Structures are given as C-alpha cells and as structure tokens.
PDB file of C-alpha atoms in Angstrom:
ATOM      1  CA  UNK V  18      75.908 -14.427  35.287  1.00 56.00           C
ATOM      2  CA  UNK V  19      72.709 -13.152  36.718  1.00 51.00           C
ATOM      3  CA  UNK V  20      74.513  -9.738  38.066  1.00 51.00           C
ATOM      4  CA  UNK V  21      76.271  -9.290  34.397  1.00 43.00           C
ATOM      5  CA  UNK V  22      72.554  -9.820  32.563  1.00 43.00           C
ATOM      6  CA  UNK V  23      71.120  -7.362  35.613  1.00 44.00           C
ATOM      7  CA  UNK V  24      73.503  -4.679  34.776  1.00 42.00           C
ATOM      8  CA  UNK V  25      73.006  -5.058  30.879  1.00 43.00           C
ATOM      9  CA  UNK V  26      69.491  -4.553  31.765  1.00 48.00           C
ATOM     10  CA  UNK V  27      70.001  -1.524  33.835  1.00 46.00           C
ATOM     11  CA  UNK V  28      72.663   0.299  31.685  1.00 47.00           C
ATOM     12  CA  UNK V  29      70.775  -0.187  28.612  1.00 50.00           C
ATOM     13  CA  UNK V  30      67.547   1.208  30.541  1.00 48.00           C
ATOM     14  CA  UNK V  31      69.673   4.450  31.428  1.00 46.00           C
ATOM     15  CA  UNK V  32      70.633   5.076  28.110  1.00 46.00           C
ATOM     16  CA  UNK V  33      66.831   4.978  26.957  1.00 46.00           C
ATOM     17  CA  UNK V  34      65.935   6.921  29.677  1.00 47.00           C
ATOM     18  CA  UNK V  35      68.442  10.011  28.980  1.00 49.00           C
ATOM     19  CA  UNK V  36      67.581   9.437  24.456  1.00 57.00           C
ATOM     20  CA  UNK V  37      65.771  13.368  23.118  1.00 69.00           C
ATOM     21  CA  UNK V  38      62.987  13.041  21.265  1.00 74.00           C
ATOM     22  CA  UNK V  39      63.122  14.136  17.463  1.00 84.00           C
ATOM     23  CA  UNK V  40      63.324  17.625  16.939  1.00 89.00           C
ATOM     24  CA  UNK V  41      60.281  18.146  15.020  1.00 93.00           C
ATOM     25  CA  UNK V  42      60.141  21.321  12.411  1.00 94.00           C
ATOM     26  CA  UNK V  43      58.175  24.531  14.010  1.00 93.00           C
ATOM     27  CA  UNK V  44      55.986  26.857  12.592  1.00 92.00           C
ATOM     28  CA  UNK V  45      57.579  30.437  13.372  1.00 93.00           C
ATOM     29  CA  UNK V  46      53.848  32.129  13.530  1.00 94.00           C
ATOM     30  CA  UNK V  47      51.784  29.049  15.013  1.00 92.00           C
ATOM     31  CA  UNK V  48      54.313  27.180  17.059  1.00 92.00           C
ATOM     32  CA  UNK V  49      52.981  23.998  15.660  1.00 95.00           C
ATOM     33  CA  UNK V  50      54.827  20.939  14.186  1.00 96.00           C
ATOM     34  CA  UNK V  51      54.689  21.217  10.505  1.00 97.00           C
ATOM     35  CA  UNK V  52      56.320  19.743   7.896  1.00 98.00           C
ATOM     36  CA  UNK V  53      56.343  21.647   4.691  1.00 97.00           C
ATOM     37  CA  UNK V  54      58.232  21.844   1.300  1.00 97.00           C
ATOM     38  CA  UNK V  55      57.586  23.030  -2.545  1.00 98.00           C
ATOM     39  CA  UNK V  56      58.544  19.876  -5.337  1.00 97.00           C
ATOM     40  CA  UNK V  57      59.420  21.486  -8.452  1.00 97.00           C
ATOM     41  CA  UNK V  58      58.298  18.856 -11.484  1.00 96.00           C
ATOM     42  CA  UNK V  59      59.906  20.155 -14.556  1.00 94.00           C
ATOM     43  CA  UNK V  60      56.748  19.797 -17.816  1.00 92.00           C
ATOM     44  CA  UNK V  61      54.106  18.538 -15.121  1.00 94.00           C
ATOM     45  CA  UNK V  62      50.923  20.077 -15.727  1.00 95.00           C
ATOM     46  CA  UNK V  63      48.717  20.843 -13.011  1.00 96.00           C
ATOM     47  CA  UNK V  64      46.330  18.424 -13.959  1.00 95.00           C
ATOM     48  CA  UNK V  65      48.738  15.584 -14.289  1.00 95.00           C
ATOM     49  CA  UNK V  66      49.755  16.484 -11.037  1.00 96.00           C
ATOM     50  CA  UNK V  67      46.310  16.887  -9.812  1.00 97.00           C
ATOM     51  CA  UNK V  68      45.714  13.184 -10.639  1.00 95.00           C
ATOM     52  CA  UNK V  69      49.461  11.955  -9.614  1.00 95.00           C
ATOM     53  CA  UNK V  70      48.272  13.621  -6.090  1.00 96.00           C
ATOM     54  CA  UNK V  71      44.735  11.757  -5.772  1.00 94.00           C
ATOM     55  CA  UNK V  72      46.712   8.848  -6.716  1.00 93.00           C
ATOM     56  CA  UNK V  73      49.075   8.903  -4.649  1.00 95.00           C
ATOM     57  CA  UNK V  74      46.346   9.317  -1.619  1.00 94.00           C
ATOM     58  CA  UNK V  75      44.962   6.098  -3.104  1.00 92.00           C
ATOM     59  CA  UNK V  76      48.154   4.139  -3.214  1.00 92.00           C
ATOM     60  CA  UNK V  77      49.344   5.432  -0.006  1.00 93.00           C
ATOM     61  CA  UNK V  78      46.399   5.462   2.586  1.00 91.00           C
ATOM     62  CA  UNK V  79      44.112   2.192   2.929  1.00 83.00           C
ATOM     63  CA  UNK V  80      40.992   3.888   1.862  1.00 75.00           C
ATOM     64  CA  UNK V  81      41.781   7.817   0.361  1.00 66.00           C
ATOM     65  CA  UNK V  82      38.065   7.710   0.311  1.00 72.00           C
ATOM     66  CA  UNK V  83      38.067   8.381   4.432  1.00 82.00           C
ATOM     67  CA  UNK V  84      41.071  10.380   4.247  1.00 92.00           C
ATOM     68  CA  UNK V  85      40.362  13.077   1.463  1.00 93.00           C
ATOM     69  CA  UNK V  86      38.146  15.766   2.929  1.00 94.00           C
ATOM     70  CA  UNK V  87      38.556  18.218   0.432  1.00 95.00           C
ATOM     71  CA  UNK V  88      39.614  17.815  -3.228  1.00 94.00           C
ATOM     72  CA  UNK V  89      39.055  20.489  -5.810  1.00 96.00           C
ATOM     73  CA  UNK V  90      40.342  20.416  -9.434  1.00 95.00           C
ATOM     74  CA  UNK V  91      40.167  24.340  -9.945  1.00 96.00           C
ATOM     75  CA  UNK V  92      41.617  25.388  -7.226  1.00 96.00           C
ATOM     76  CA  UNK V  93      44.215  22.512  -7.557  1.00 96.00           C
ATOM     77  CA  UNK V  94      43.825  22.190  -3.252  1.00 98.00           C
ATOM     78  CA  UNK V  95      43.463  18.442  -2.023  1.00 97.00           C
ATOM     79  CA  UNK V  96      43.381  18.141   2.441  1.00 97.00           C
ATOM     80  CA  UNK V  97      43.165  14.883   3.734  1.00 96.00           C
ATOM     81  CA  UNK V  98      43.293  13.715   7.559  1.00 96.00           C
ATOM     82  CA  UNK V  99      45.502  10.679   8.118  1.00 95.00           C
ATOM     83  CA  UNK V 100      46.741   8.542  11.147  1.00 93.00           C
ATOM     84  CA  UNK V 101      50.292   6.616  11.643  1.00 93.00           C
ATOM     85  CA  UNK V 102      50.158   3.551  14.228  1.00 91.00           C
ATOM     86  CA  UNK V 103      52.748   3.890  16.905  1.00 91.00           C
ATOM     87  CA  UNK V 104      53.991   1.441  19.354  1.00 88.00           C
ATOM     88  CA  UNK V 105      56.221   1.309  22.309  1.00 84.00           C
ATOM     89  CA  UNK V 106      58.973  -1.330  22.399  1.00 82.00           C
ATOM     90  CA  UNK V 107      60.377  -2.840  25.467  1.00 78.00           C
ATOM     91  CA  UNK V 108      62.370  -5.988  26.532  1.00 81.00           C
ATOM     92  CA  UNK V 109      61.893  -7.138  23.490  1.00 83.00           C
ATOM     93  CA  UNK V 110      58.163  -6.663  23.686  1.00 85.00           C
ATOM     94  CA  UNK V 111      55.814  -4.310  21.523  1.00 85.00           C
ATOM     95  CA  UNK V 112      52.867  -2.875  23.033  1.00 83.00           C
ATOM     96  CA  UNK V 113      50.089  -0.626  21.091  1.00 84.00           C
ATOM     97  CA  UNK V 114      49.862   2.693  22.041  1.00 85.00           C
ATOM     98  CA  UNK V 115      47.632   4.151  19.425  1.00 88.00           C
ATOM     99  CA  UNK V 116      47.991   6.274  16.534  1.00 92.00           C
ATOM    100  CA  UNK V 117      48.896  10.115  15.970  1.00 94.00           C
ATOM    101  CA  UNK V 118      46.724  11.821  13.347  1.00 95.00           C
ATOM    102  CA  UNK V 119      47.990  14.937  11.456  1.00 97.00           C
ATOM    103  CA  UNK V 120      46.339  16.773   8.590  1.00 97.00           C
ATOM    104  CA  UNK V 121      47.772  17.230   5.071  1.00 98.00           C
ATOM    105  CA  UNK V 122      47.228  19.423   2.614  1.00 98.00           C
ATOM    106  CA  UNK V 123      48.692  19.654  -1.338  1.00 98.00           C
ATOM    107  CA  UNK V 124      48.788  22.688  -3.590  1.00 98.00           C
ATOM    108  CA  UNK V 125      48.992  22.355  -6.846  1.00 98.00           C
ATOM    109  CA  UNK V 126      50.612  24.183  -9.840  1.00 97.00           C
ATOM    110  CA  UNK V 127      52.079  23.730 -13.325  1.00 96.00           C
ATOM    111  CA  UNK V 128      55.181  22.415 -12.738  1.00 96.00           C
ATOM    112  CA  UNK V 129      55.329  21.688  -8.640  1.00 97.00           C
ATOM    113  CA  UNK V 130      53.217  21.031  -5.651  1.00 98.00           C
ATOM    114  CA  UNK V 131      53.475  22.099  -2.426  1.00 98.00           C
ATOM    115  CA  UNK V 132      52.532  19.851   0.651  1.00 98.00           C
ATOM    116  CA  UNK V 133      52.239  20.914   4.173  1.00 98.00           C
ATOM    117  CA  UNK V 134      51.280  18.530   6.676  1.00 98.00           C
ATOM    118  CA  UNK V 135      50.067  19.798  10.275  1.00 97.00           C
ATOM    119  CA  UNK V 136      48.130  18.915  13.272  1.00 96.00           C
ATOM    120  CA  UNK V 137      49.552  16.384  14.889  1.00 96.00           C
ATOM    121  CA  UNK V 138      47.659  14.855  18.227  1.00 94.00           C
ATOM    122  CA  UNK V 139      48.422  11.305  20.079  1.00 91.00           C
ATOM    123  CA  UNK V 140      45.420   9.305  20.356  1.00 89.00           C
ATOM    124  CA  UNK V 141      45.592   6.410  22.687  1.00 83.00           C
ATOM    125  CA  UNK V 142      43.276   4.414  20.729  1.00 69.00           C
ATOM    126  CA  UNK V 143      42.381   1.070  21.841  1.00 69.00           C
ATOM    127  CA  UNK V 144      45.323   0.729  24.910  1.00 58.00           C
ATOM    128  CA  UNK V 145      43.061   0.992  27.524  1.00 53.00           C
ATOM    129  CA  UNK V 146      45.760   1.946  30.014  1.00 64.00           C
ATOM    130  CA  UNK V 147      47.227   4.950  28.058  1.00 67.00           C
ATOM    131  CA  UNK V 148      46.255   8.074  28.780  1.00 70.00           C
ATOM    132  CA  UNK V 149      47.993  10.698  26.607  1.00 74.00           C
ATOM    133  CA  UNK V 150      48.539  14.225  26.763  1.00 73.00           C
ATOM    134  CA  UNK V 151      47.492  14.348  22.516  1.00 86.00           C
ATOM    135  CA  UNK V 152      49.779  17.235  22.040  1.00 88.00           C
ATOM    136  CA  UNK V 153      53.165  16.109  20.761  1.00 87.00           C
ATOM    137  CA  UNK V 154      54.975  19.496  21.499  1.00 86.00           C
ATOM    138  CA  UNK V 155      54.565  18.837  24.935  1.00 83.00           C
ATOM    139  CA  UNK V 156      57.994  17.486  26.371  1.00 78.00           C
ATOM    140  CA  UNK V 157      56.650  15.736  29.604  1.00 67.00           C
ATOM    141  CA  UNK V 158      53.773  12.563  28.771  1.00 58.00           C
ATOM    142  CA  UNK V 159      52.493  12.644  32.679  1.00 58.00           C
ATOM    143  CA  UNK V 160      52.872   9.016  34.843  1.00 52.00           C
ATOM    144  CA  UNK V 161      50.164   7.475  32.779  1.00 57.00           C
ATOM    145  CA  UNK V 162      52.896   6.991  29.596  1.00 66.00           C
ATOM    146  CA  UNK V 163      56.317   6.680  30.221  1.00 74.00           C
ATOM    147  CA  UNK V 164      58.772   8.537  28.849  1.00 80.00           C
ATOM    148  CA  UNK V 165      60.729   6.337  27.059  1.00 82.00           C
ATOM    149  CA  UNK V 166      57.324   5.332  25.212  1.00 82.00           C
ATOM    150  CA  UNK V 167      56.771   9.200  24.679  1.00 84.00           C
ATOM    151  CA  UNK V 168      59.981   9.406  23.037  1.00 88.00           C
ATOM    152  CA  UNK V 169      59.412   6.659  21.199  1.00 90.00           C
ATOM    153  CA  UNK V 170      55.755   7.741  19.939  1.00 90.00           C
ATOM    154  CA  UNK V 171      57.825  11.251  18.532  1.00 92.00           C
ATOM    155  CA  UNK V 172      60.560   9.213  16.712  1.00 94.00           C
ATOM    156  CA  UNK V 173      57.645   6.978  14.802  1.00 95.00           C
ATOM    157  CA  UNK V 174      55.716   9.560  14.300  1.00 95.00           C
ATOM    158  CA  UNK V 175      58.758  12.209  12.548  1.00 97.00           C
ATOM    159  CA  UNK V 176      60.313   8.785  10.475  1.00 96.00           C
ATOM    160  CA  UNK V 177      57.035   7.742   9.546  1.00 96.00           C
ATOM    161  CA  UNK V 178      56.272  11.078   8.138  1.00 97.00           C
ATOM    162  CA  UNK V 179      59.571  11.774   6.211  1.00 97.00           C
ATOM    163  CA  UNK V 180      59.118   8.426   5.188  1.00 97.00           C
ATOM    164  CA  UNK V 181      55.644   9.519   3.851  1.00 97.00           C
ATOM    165  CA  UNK V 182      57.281  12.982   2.127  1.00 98.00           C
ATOM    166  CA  UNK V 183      59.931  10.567   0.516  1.00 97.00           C
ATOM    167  CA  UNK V 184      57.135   8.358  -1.394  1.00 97.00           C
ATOM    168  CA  UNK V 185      54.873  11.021  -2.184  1.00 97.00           C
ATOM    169  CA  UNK V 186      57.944  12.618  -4.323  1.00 97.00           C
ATOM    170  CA  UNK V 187      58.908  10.128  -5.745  1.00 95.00           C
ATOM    171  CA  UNK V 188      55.240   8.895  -6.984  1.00 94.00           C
ATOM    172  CA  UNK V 189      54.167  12.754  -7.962  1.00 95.00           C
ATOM    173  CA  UNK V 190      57.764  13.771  -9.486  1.00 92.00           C
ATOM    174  CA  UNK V 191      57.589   9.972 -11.268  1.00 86.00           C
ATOM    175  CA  UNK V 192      57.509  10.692 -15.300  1.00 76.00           C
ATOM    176  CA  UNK V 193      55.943   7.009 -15.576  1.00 67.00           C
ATOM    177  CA  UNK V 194      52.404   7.615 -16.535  1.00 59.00           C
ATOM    178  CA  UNK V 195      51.283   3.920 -16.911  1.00 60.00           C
ATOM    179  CA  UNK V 196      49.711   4.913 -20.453  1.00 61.00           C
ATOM    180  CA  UNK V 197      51.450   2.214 -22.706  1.00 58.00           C
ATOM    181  CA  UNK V 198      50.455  -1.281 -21.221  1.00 56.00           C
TER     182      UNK V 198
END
C-alpha cells in the first residue's frame, strides 16, 4: 500500500513538473505581456461609458480610490494599477506567494472602449522565503521558487485576468442603468 501511494505521489509530481506555463499574449513592438481588445457598445455614449468604466473600477477592485491613478472625463482615458493574489498549491496545501501587479488602462469612445492591460511583475509580498525574479516573461524562477509554483503563479495570473476582461464586458456592455428603482 505504501509503494502504490509512493508512486501516485511521484507520477503525479512528474506530470507537474513537465505542465507549460500559459502562453501569455505579446506585444510585437515591446515584447511585453499585454492583453488588449476594442468592445464595441452599440448607442453607448462616451459618457455613459465613462461612468460604466469608473464603476466598474469601484465594483471590481476593493478600493478604486488606490487603484485609479489617472481619470479624465475629456479625454475619456482612465489608468489604474491593480494586483491579483497568487498562491502555490501542493499536497494538498496552499502557500502565499504574493501578488503580481499589472497596469490597466481604458479608452473611451461613443459607442466602445478599448482596454489594454500591461506591466505585469511578481511581487513576493509577505512570503518571506520567496524570492522572485518579478518579470513573468522570464521562463526559469531561479532555486529560490520552484518551478511548479512559477507555473502556477503564470496560470493565476492569465485566468485571473481573462476572468477580469470577462466582467468588465459584461458590466460596461450591460444596458441596465439602475435608473428605475
């Protein structure tokens, strides 16, 4: 019994060891990681988009206050720096790893927005014993952060951000305007 639960162990390890990271989408003229796309919202002005975007940023991040840097009506140009937690799981445990911040901006016009969201870097946070290379291009994470838990830092990181492009969509593209309560 022991040798059957050993080699369970050992063959699921070599699968995890051999998994690719995500392929992440790259910039052609920077080389970063960017995620990008243009929303077309049939009759949305731009100011009902401008305030579908702020509150979105609201809904979205715990305090838009700390994430919006930049937010300008005219111009119809909101940035804001965020952060997604990521964690590495293990043998059934979950350890903290930090968080990856990214920047991310919206443009708006009449009828669509446009969002691009850039600059990703690996913090290690509060883990005292992770030491990270920051860059998530970068293929190899050094002997301070195993692979595995490099891997798994890219996957969080590319289906917490789709998930991210999903619900700010659906919330700006929404034709629910909450005016008849």
């Amino acid at each position: 019994m022991k040798k059957l639960f050993f080699l369970v162990i050992v063959i699921n390890s070599m699968f995890k060891i051999y998994a690719q990271a995500p392929e992440f989408p790259i910039d052609s003229e920077t080389g970063k990681i960017i995620y990008t796309g243009i929303v077309e919202v049939p009759n949305a002005t731009e100011e009902n988009l401008f305030f579908k975007a702020n509150e979105w940023f609201a809904i979205f991040f715990k305090s838009s206050k700390d994430v919006i840097q930049f937010s300008e009506k005219e111009s119809g140009k909101i940035i804001g720096k965020g952060i997604t937690s990521v964690y590495f799981k293990t043998l059934g445990m979950t350890k903290d790893v930090g968080y990856v911040s990214f920047t991310i901006d919206i443009d708006i016009k009449e009828g669509r927005f446009r969002y691009t969201i850039r600059d990703f870097w690996h913090h290690a946070g509060s883990s005292s014993n992770v030491i990270s290379p920051g860059d998530l291009r970068i293929e190899k994470s050094g002997f301070q952060l195993a692979k595995k838990a490099w891997i798994q830092i890219k996957e969080q990181t590319d289906e917490s951000i789709k998930q991210m492009i999903k619900d700010m969509e659906s919330s700006m593209s929404s034709q629910n305007n909450n005016k008849d309560w």
